[in-house]
Amino acid sequence: MLNRLSRRTFAKLFSSAALAPSALYSTESAAAGFASALPAAHSFPKGFLWGSATAAYQVEGAVKEDGRGPSIWDTFSHTPGKTNMGDTGDVADDHYHLYKSDIQLMKEMGLKTYRFSVSWTRVFPSGTGSPNPRGLDFYNRLVDELLANNITPYCTLFHWDLPQTLEDKGGWQSRDTSEAFASYAGYVAERLSDRVKHFMTLNEMRSFVDLGYGRGIHAPGLELAPAALNQVRHHAVLAHGLGVQAIRAHAKAEVKVGLAENPEACAPIIENAEHIAAASKAFREENAGYLTVVMEGRYTDAYLEHHGANAPKFTAAEMKAIGTPVDFVGLNIYTATWVRADSTPKGYAIIPAPKSYPHMMSPWLTVGPQALYWTPKFTADLWKVKELYITENGASSADVMTPDGQVYDSDRVMYLRNYLTQLHRGVSEGVPVKGYFCWSFMDNYEWADGYAYRFGLHYVDFKTQKRTPKMSAHFYKEVIARNGLA
Ligand code: PNW
């Protein structure tokens, strides 16, 4: 009875206009002594880069404007039955036209940095050949506007929108695509490097290759046999390595080059020496075709043995290119893969995701905050990496706008709070994570899942293009303002 009464009293309290979320969580109220009364028990090092991320095809829209050529995502999303509700990125967030007001919202939130991707077919409409200056101009305007607002641009060169013309010539099954990527990356670096100091080559090789060429659920929708799939993986890591070299060769000023990969985030189910060693081994082996080969410049013996006759064909020169040292590693981390020690020669076993374990709206997105501790730690320890970023972390929710015009995404707030606490754990132990990019700045085109799966800190009404900061945006603004969490 008492319980019920107090719950009702609380409900009444929190529905009052005086305690609307904007008043509760704005920095003005912090200045008035409300939030600042809570110390940031988990504070981050001075200068920690708080950011947010998006990708070209997911936010830009304007797919036919200023000479942009078609990519495999235009083709795939327009093929009946391939995406949820037939959704396409034709309009998306119309960020191509709204970037200035979007940057004002970034500023409002206190973002120190913003990670965007360049659409290859805006710059080279058919992948290679003559560049289209109007395409690159958009990124000139975007970068200038970010810098004018004190937001540091982090630029990804490839976030899955492969030129359709290149796909028609074999796409990632052809080694020529790796070379074409490097030329394109060098060209963009040459033009943006006077203002952009951090470039990432490819975003999530593991996702776009496995989902697009293995399982056929992302563009270009292929289900290749094992040997062909391993060759695609090889061409992706080769593109990365050649891209790093091309960016350095063409940059007009000193830049840092890395990638944004989503390794299988192996974490020990029990944190003792035995299980931690098993998880570290699993992390290296489970990512042998992507992050590990990039960091080591060779395929692990276990990888080559496992794939046998289906292993990729490669030359020594290619392996050298793939292993070109990077300046930083970007990690996209959403979920954990739980690992236990095992008495087999392999030494580890992966625990299948339990059915009742909490997950976010995307069924693959099981909740595992410890991934944000173990993945950067294993990456730094295994390969002596000195500069790491969390280039993506976030959650999909069934967000609803309530009649008061707010989105109370408490699930996303809890998700972020728990993950950031684990990130803090690593950073405070000296794991060299220099920044964190929340995925995503706003709801956007979630690939084959379309617009129903919302990852944004800002809610987007796709009919009007109105952006509304969700409760998680207020939460994140507070994290940035106090450079930490309570
Ligand atoms: C990443 N999975 O994609 C991408 O980099 C983003 O473009 C995307 O919007 C974001 O994460 C959220 O999904 C993934 O099925 C897509 O495991 C699918 C998976 C993982 C990452």
Coordinates of C-alpha atoms and ligand atoms in Angstrom, one line a residue:
M1 CA 0.0 0.0 0.0
L2 CA 2.7 2.4 1.0
N3 CA 4.7 1.4 -2.0
R4 CA 1.8 2.1 -4.3
L5 CA 1.2 5.5 -2.7
S6 CA 4.8 6.6 -3.0
R7 CA 4.9 5.4 -6.6
R8 CA 1.9 7.5 -7.4
T9 CA 3.4 10.5 -5.6
F10 CA 6.6 10.0 -7.7
A11 CA 4.6 9.7 -10.9
K12 CA 2.8 12.9 -10.1
L13 CA 6.1 14.7 -9.2
F14 CA 7.8 13.7 -12.4
S15 CA 4.9 14.6 -14.7
S16 CA 5.0 18.2 -13.5
A17 CA 6.2 20.7 -16.2
A18 CA 8.8 22.1 -13.8
L19 CA 10.7 18.8 -13.9
A20 CA 10.5 18.2 -17.6
P21 CA 13.7 16.5 -18.8
S22 CA 15.1 19.5 -20.4
A23 CA 15.0 21.4 -17.1
L24 CA 16.3 18.4 -15.1
Y25 CA 19.3 17.6 -17.3
S26 CA 20.4 20.9 -18.9
T27 CA 23.7 22.3 -18.0
E28 CA 21.8 25.4 -16.8
S29 CA 20.4 23.3 -13.9
A30 CA 23.9 22.0 -13.3
A31 CA 25.1 25.5 -13.0
A32 CA 22.3 26.2 -10.5
G33 CA 23.8 23.5 -8.3
F34 CA 21.4 20.5 -9.1
A35 CA 23.5 18.1 -11.0
S36 CA 26.8 19.4 -9.9
A37 CA 26.0 18.3 -6.4
L38 CA 26.7 14.8 -7.7
P39 CA 30.5 14.1 -8.1
A40 CA 31.7 12.4 -11.3
A41 CA 33.0 9.3 -9.4
H42 CA 34.0 7.8 -12.8
S43 CA 35.8 10.7 -14.3
F44 CA 37.8 10.4 -17.6
P45 CA 41.2 11.9 -18.4
K46 CA 41.3 15.5 -19.3
G47 CA 40.8 16.0 -23.1
F48 CA 38.9 12.7 -23.5
L49 CA 37.1 13.0 -26.9
W50 CA 33.4 12.6 -26.5
G51 CA 31.8 12.1 -29.9
S52 CA 29.0 10.6 -32.0
A53 CA 29.0 8.9 -35.3
T54 CA 26.9 8.4 -38.5
A55 CA 27.5 7.0 -42.0
A56 CA 26.8 8.6 -45.4
Y57 CA 24.1 6.3 -46.8
Q58 CA 22.4 6.1 -43.4
V59 CA 21.9 9.8 -43.0
E60 CA 22.6 11.8 -46.2
G61 CA 19.7 11.1 -48.6
A62 CA 20.0 13.3 -51.8
V63 CA 21.1 10.1 -53.6
K64 CA 20.7 11.7 -57.1
E65 CA 22.1 15.1 -56.3
D66 CA 25.2 16.8 -57.5
G67 CA 26.3 14.0 -59.7
R68 CA 26.3 11.1 -57.1
G69 CA 26.5 7.7 -58.7
P70 CA 24.6 4.6 -57.5
S71 CA 26.1 2.3 -54.9
I72 CA 25.2 -1.3 -54.1
W73 CA 23.0 -0.1 -51.3
D74 CA 20.8 1.9 -53.8
T75 CA 20.4 -1.3 -55.8
F76 CA 19.9 -3.6 -52.8
S77 CA 17.4 -1.3 -51.0
H78 CA 15.4 -0.9 -54.2
T79 CA 15.2 -4.7 -54.8
P80 CA 11.8 -5.8 -53.5
G81 CA 11.9 -8.0 -50.3
K82 CA 15.5 -7.1 -49.3
T83 CA 14.8 -4.5 -46.6
N84 CA 12.2 -4.0 -43.8
M85 CA 9.1 -2.4 -45.3
G86 CA 11.1 -1.8 -48.5
D87 CA 12.9 1.1 -46.8
T88 CA 15.7 2.8 -48.8
G89 CA 18.2 5.6 -48.0
D90 CA 16.8 7.9 -50.8
V91 CA 15.9 10.6 -48.2
A92 CA 17.1 9.2 -44.9
D93 CA 17.8 12.1 -42.5
D94 CA 18.2 14.5 -45.4
H95 CA 21.5 15.4 -43.7
Y96 CA 22.9 16.5 -47.1
H97 CA 20.7 19.6 -46.8
L98 CA 20.3 19.8 -43.0
Y99 CA 23.9 19.4 -42.0
K100 CA 24.2 22.9 -40.7
S101 CA 21.3 22.6 -38.2
D102 CA 22.5 19.1 -37.3
I103 CA 25.9 20.5 -36.4
Q104 CA 24.1 23.1 -34.2
L105 CA 22.5 20.2 -32.4
M106 CA 25.9 18.6 -32.0
K107 CA 27.2 21.8 -30.5
E108 CA 24.2 22.0 -28.2
M109 CA 25.1 18.6 -26.9
G110 CA 28.7 19.5 -26.3
L111 CA 30.2 17.0 -28.7
K112 CA 33.9 17.4 -29.1
T113 CA 34.1 15.2 -32.2
Y114 CA 32.0 13.8 -35.0
R115 CA 32.7 10.7 -37.1
F116 CA 31.1 10.8 -40.6
S117 CA 31.8 8.7 -43.7
V118 CA 32.4 9.9 -47.3
S119 CA 30.2 8.4 -50.0
W120 CA 32.6 7.0 -52.6
T121 CA 30.1 7.6 -55.4
R122 CA 29.7 11.2 -54.6
V123 CA 33.4 11.7 -55.2
F124 CA 33.9 9.1 -58.0
P125 CA 30.4 8.3 -59.4
S126 CA 31.5 5.1 -61.0
G127 CA 34.2 4.2 -58.5
T128 CA 37.3 5.1 -60.6
G129 CA 38.0 7.6 -63.4
S130 CA 37.3 11.3 -63.2
P131 CA 36.3 12.7 -59.8
N132 CA 33.1 14.7 -59.4
P133 CA 34.1 18.0 -57.7
R134 CA 30.6 18.7 -56.6
G135 CA 30.5 15.5 -54.6
L136 CA 33.7 16.3 -52.6
D137 CA 32.4 19.9 -52.1
F138 CA 29.7 18.5 -49.7
Y139 CA 32.5 17.2 -47.4
N140 CA 34.4 20.4 -47.7
R141 CA 31.3 22.3 -46.5
L142 CA 30.7 19.7 -43.7
V143 CA 34.2 19.8 -42.4
D144 CA 34.3 23.6 -42.5
E145 CA 31.1 23.8 -40.6
L146 CA 32.3 21.3 -38.0
L147 CA 35.5 23.2 -37.4
A148 CA 33.8 26.5 -37.2
N149 CA 31.8 25.0 -34.3
N150 CA 34.9 23.5 -32.6
I151 CA 34.0 19.9 -33.4
T152 CA 36.8 17.7 -34.6
P153 CA 36.0 15.7 -37.8
Y154 CA 36.9 12.0 -37.9
C155 CA 36.5 10.7 -41.4
T156 CA 35.7 7.1 -42.5
L157 CA 36.4 6.4 -46.2
F158 CA 34.2 3.4 -46.7
H159 CA 31.0 2.6 -44.8
W160 CA 29.6 -0.1 -47.1
D161 CA 28.3 2.0 -50.0
L162 CA 30.5 0.4 -52.8
P163 CA 30.1 1.9 -56.2
Q164 CA 27.6 -0.2 -58.2
T165 CA 29.9 0.0 -61.3
L166 CA 32.6 -1.8 -59.3
E167 CA 30.2 -4.4 -58.1
D168 CA 29.3 -5.1 -61.7
K169 CA 33.0 -5.8 -62.3
G170 CA 33.2 -8.3 -59.4
G171 CA 33.1 -6.0 -56.4
W172 CA 35.1 -7.2 -53.4
Q173 CA 35.6 -10.6 -55.2
S174 CA 38.0 -8.7 -57.4
R175 CA 41.4 -7.6 -56.3
D176 CA 40.9 -4.5 -58.5
T177 CA 38.4 -3.2 -55.9
S178 CA 41.2 -3.0 -53.3
E179 CA 43.3 -0.9 -55.6
A180 CA 40.3 1.3 -56.6
F181 CA 39.6 1.9 -52.9
A182 CA 43.2 3.0 -52.3
S183 CA 43.1 5.5 -55.2
Y184 CA 39.8 6.9 -53.9
A185 CA 41.1 7.1 -50.3
G186 CA 44.3 8.9 -51.5
Y187 CA 42.3 11.4 -53.4
V188 CA 40.0 12.3 -50.5
A189 CA 42.9 12.5 -48.1
E190 CA 44.7 14.8 -50.5
R191 CA 41.7 17.2 -50.5
L192 CA 40.7 17.0 -46.8
S193 CA 43.9 16.5 -45.0
D194 CA 44.5 20.2 -44.5
R195 CA 41.6 20.1 -42.1
V196 CA 40.9 16.4 -41.2
K197 CA 43.6 14.8 -39.1
H198 CA 42.1 11.4 -38.5
F199 CA 41.1 9.0 -41.3
M200 CA 39.6 5.5 -41.0
T201 CA 39.9 3.2 -44.0
L202 CA 37.0 0.7 -43.8
N203 CA 34.2 0.4 -41.4
E204 CA 33.4 -3.1 -40.0
M205 CA 34.9 -5.5 -42.6
R206 CA 33.5 -8.3 -40.5
S207 CA 30.0 -7.0 -40.9
F208 CA 29.9 -6.0 -44.5
V209 CA 31.7 -9.0 -45.8
D210 CA 29.9 -11.6 -43.7
L211 CA 26.5 -10.1 -44.0
G212 CA 26.7 -9.0 -47.6
Y213 CA 28.8 -11.7 -49.2
G214 CA 28.3 -14.6 -46.8
R215 CA 24.7 -14.5 -45.5
G216 CA 23.3 -12.4 -48.3
I217 CA 21.2 -10.2 -45.9
H218 CA 23.1 -6.9 -46.7
A219 CA 24.1 -5.5 -50.1
P220 CA 25.0 -7.0 -52.5
G221 CA 23.1 -10.0 -51.2
L222 CA 25.5 -12.8 -52.1
E223 CA 26.0 -16.1 -50.4
L224 CA 29.4 -17.1 -51.5
A225 CA 31.0 -20.5 -51.0
P226 CA 33.8 -20.6 -48.4
A227 CA 36.8 -20.1 -50.7
A228 CA 35.3 -17.2 -52.5
L229 CA 34.2 -15.6 -49.2
N230 CA 37.7 -15.9 -47.7
Q231 CA 39.0 -14.2 -50.9
V232 CA 36.6 -11.3 -50.3
R233 CA 37.8 -11.0 -46.7
H234 CA 41.3 -10.9 -48.1
H235 CA 40.5 -8.2 -50.6
A236 CA 38.9 -6.2 -47.8
V237 CA 42.0 -6.3 -45.5
L238 CA 44.2 -5.6 -48.6
A239 CA 42.1 -2.5 -49.4
H240 CA 42.6 -1.4 -45.8
G241 CA 46.4 -1.8 -46.1
L242 CA 46.7 -0.2 -49.5
G243 CA 44.4 2.6 -48.3
V244 CA 46.6 3.4 -45.3
Q245 CA 49.6 3.7 -47.7
A246 CA 47.7 5.8 -50.2
I247 CA 46.3 8.2 -47.5
R248 CA 49.8 8.7 -46.1
A249 CA 51.3 9.2 -49.6
H250 CA 48.7 11.8 -50.6
A251 CA 48.0 13.7 -47.4
K252 CA 49.1 17.3 -47.6
A253 CA 49.7 17.5 -43.9
E254 CA 50.4 15.0 -41.1
V255 CA 47.4 12.8 -40.5
K256 CA 46.7 9.7 -38.4
V257 CA 45.3 6.6 -40.1
G258 CA 43.4 3.7 -38.7
L259 CA 40.3 1.6 -39.3
A260 CA 37.0 1.0 -37.5
E261 CA 36.5 -2.7 -37.1
N262 CA 34.0 -4.6 -35.0
P263 CA 35.9 -7.6 -33.8
E264 CA 34.1 -10.5 -32.1
A265 CA 34.2 -9.0 -28.6
C266 CA 35.4 -12.1 -26.7
A267 CA 35.1 -11.6 -22.9
P268 CA 35.7 -14.1 -20.1
I269 CA 32.6 -15.4 -18.5
I270 CA 34.5 -15.6 -15.2
E271 CA 37.2 -13.0 -14.5
N272 CA 40.0 -15.3 -13.4
A273 CA 43.4 -16.0 -15.0
E274 CA 42.2 -19.2 -16.7
H275 CA 39.2 -17.7 -18.4
I276 CA 40.9 -14.4 -19.2
A277 CA 43.7 -16.2 -21.0
A278 CA 41.1 -18.3 -22.9
A279 CA 39.2 -15.1 -23.9
S280 CA 42.3 -13.4 -25.1
K281 CA 43.2 -16.4 -27.2
A282 CA 39.6 -16.5 -28.6
F283 CA 39.8 -12.8 -29.4
R284 CA 42.9 -13.3 -31.5
E285 CA 41.7 -16.4 -33.3
E286 CA 38.1 -15.5 -33.9
N287 CA 39.2 -12.3 -35.6
A288 CA 42.0 -13.9 -37.6
G289 CA 40.5 -13.0 -40.9
Y290 CA 40.1 -9.3 -40.1
L291 CA 41.6 -7.4 -37.1
T292 CA 44.3 -9.9 -36.3
V293 CA 45.7 -10.1 -39.8
V294 CA 45.7 -6.3 -40.1
M295 CA 47.6 -6.1 -36.8
E296 CA 50.1 -8.9 -37.4
G297 CA 50.4 -8.9 -41.2
R298 CA 49.9 -12.7 -41.4
Y299 CA 47.1 -15.1 -41.1
T300 CA 47.4 -17.2 -37.9
D301 CA 48.4 -20.9 -38.4
A302 CA 45.0 -21.9 -36.9
Y303 CA 43.2 -19.8 -39.5
L304 CA 45.0 -21.3 -42.4
E305 CA 44.7 -24.8 -41.0
H306 CA 41.0 -24.4 -40.3
H307 CA 40.2 -23.2 -43.8
G308 CA 42.6 -25.6 -45.6
A309 CA 41.9 -25.6 -49.3
N310 CA 39.4 -22.7 -48.9
A311 CA 42.1 -20.4 -47.4
P312 CA 42.6 -17.2 -49.3
K313 CA 45.3 -16.9 -52.0
F314 CA 47.8 -14.2 -51.2
T315 CA 51.3 -13.0 -52.0
A316 CA 54.0 -11.9 -49.6
A317 CA 53.7 -8.3 -50.9
E318 CA 50.0 -8.3 -50.1
M319 CA 50.6 -9.5 -46.6
K320 CA 53.1 -6.7 -46.1
A321 CA 50.6 -4.2 -47.3
I322 CA 47.9 -5.6 -45.1
G323 CA 50.1 -5.3 -42.0
T324 CA 51.1 -1.7 -42.7
P325 CA 51.3 -0.2 -39.2
V326 CA 48.3 1.9 -38.2
D327 CA 48.4 5.0 -36.0
F328 CA 45.3 4.0 -34.1
V329 CA 42.6 1.3 -33.9
G330 CA 38.9 2.1 -33.9
L331 CA 36.7 -0.5 -32.3
N332 CA 32.9 -0.7 -32.9
I333 CA 31.5 -2.5 -29.9
Y334 CA 27.9 -3.4 -29.2
T335 CA 27.7 -6.8 -27.7
A336 CA 29.9 -9.4 -25.9
T337 CA 30.8 -12.9 -26.9
W338 CA 31.2 -14.9 -23.7
V339 CA 34.1 -17.3 -23.6
R340 CA 35.2 -20.0 -21.2
A341 CA 38.4 -22.0 -20.8
D342 CA 38.2 -25.4 -22.4
S343 CA 40.4 -28.5 -22.1
T344 CA 40.6 -29.1 -25.9
P345 CA 43.8 -28.1 -27.7
K346 CA 42.1 -24.9 -28.8
G347 CA 41.9 -23.9 -25.2
Y348 CA 38.6 -22.0 -25.3
A349 CA 34.9 -22.4 -26.1
I350 CA 32.3 -19.8 -27.0
I351 CA 29.2 -19.9 -24.9
P352 CA 26.1 -19.7 -27.1
A353 CA 24.0 -16.6 -26.4
P354 CA 21.3 -17.7 -23.9
K355 CA 17.8 -17.2 -25.1
S356 CA 16.6 -15.2 -22.1
Y357 CA 19.5 -12.9 -21.9
P358 CA 18.5 -9.3 -22.4
H359 CA 18.9 -7.8 -25.8
M360 CA 18.0 -4.5 -27.4
M361 CA 15.6 -4.1 -30.2
S362 CA 18.0 -5.6 -32.8
P363 CA 18.0 -9.3 -31.8
W364 CA 21.7 -9.6 -32.3
L365 CA 22.4 -6.8 -29.8
T366 CA 22.6 -8.8 -26.6
V367 CA 23.7 -6.7 -23.6
G368 CA 27.4 -7.2 -22.5
P369 CA 28.9 -4.0 -21.1
Q370 CA 32.1 -5.9 -20.2
A371 CA 33.0 -5.9 -23.9
L372 CA 33.9 -2.2 -23.5
Y373 CA 36.5 -3.2 -21.0
W374 CA 37.9 -6.4 -22.5
T375 CA 38.1 -5.6 -26.2
P376 CA 40.2 -2.4 -25.9
K377 CA 42.3 -4.1 -23.2
F378 CA 43.0 -7.2 -25.4
T379 CA 43.7 -5.0 -28.4
A380 CA 46.2 -2.9 -26.5
D381 CA 47.8 -5.9 -24.8
L382 CA 48.1 -8.2 -27.8
W383 CA 49.4 -5.7 -30.3
K384 CA 50.9 -2.9 -28.2
V385 CA 48.4 -0.4 -29.6
K386 CA 49.0 3.1 -28.1
E387 CA 45.9 4.9 -29.4
L388 CA 42.4 3.4 -29.4
Y389 CA 38.9 4.8 -30.0
I390 CA 35.5 3.4 -29.5
T391 CA 34.4 4.3 -32.9
E392 CA 30.8 3.0 -32.3
N393 CA 28.8 1.9 -29.4
G394 CA 25.0 2.3 -28.9
A395 CA 21.7 0.5 -28.8
S396 CA 18.5 0.2 -30.8
S397 CA 15.2 0.8 -28.9
A398 CA 11.5 0.7 -29.6
D399 CA 11.5 4.5 -28.9
V400 CA 8.1 6.2 -28.6
M401 CA 7.4 9.9 -28.4
T402 CA 5.0 10.5 -25.6
P403 CA 2.3 13.2 -25.8
D404 CA 4.5 15.7 -24.0
G405 CA 6.8 15.5 -27.1
Q406 CA 9.6 13.7 -25.2
V407 CA 11.3 10.3 -25.8
Y408 CA 12.1 8.6 -22.4
D409 CA 14.5 5.9 -23.7
S410 CA 15.5 4.7 -20.2
D411 CA 16.7 1.4 -21.7
R412 CA 19.3 3.2 -23.9
V413 CA 20.3 5.4 -20.9
M414 CA 20.9 2.2 -18.8
Y415 CA 22.8 0.6 -21.7
L416 CA 25.1 3.6 -22.1
R417 CA 25.6 4.0 -18.4
N418 CA 26.6 0.4 -17.9
Y419 CA 28.9 0.3 -21.0
L420 CA 30.6 3.6 -20.1
T421 CA 31.3 2.4 -16.6
Q422 CA 33.2 -0.5 -18.1
L423 CA 35.0 1.8 -20.5
H424 CA 36.0 3.9 -17.5
R425 CA 37.3 0.8 -15.7
G426 CA 39.7 0.2 -18.6
V427 CA 40.7 3.8 -19.1
S428 CA 41.5 4.2 -15.4
E429 CA 43.7 1.1 -15.5
G430 CA 45.7 2.7 -18.4
V431 CA 44.0 1.2 -21.5
P432 CA 44.8 3.9 -24.0
V433 CA 41.3 4.7 -25.2
K434 CA 41.3 8.4 -26.3
G435 CA 37.7 8.9 -27.4
Y436 CA 34.2 7.4 -27.6
F437 CA 31.7 7.8 -30.5
C438 CA 28.2 7.0 -29.6
W439 CA 26.2 5.4 -32.4
S440 CA 24.3 7.3 -33.5
F441 CA 23.9 11.0 -33.4
M442 CA 20.3 10.6 -34.7
D443 CA 17.9 7.8 -35.8
N444 CA 18.8 6.8 -39.3
Y445 CA 18.6 4.1 -42.0
E446 CA 19.5 1.0 -40.2
W447 CA 20.4 -1.0 -43.4
A448 CA 18.2 -4.0 -44.0
D449 CA 16.2 -3.2 -40.8
G450 CA 15.1 0.1 -42.3
Y451 CA 13.8 3.0 -40.2
A452 CA 12.0 0.9 -37.6
Y453 CA 15.2 0.2 -35.7
R454 CA 16.3 3.4 -34.0
F455 CA 19.8 3.9 -32.7
G456 CA 19.8 7.7 -32.3
L457 CA 20.4 10.0 -29.4
H458 CA 18.0 12.3 -31.3
Y459 CA 14.6 11.0 -32.3
V460 CA 13.9 11.7 -36.0
D461 CA 10.3 12.1 -37.3
F462 CA 11.0 10.9 -40.8
K463 CA 7.9 12.6 -42.2
T464 CA 8.9 16.1 -41.1
Q465 CA 12.7 15.6 -40.5
K466 CA 12.2 17.1 -37.0
R467 CA 14.9 16.1 -34.5
T468 CA 14.2 15.8 -30.8
P469 CA 16.9 15.0 -28.2
K470 CA 15.9 11.8 -26.4
M471 CA 16.5 11.3 -22.6
S472 CA 19.7 9.5 -23.7
A473 CA 20.9 12.8 -25.4
H474 CA 20.3 14.6 -22.1
F475 CA 22.2 11.9 -20.3
Y476 CA 25.1 12.0 -22.8
K477 CA 25.3 15.8 -22.6
E478 CA 25.7 15.4 -18.9
V479 CA 28.5 12.8 -19.3
I480 CA 30.3 15.2 -21.6
A481 CA 29.8 18.2 -19.4
R482 CA 31.3 16.5 -16.3
N483 CA 33.7 14.4 -18.3
G484 CA 32.5 11.3 -16.6
L485 CA 29.7 9.5 -14.8
A486 CA 28.4 9.6 -11.3
Ligands
PNW1 C1 27.2 -1.3 -37.4 N1 25.3 -7.5 -36.6 O1 26.5 -2.3 -38.1 C2 27.5 -0.3 -38.4 O2 28.8 0.2 -38.5 C3 26.5 0.8 -38.4 O3 26.4 1.3 -39.7 C4 25.1 0.3 -37.9 O4 24.1 1.2 -38.0 C5 25.4 0.0 -36.4 O5 26.4 -0.9 -36.3 C6 24.2 -0.6 -35.7 O6 23.8 -1.8 -36.3 C7 26.2 -3.6 -37.6 O7 24.3 -8.1 -37.1 C8 25.2 -4.3 -38.2 O8 25.9 -8.1 -35.7 C9 24.9 -5.6 -37.9 C10 25.6 -6.2 -36.9 C11 26.6 -5.6 -36.3 C12 27.0 -4.2 -36.6

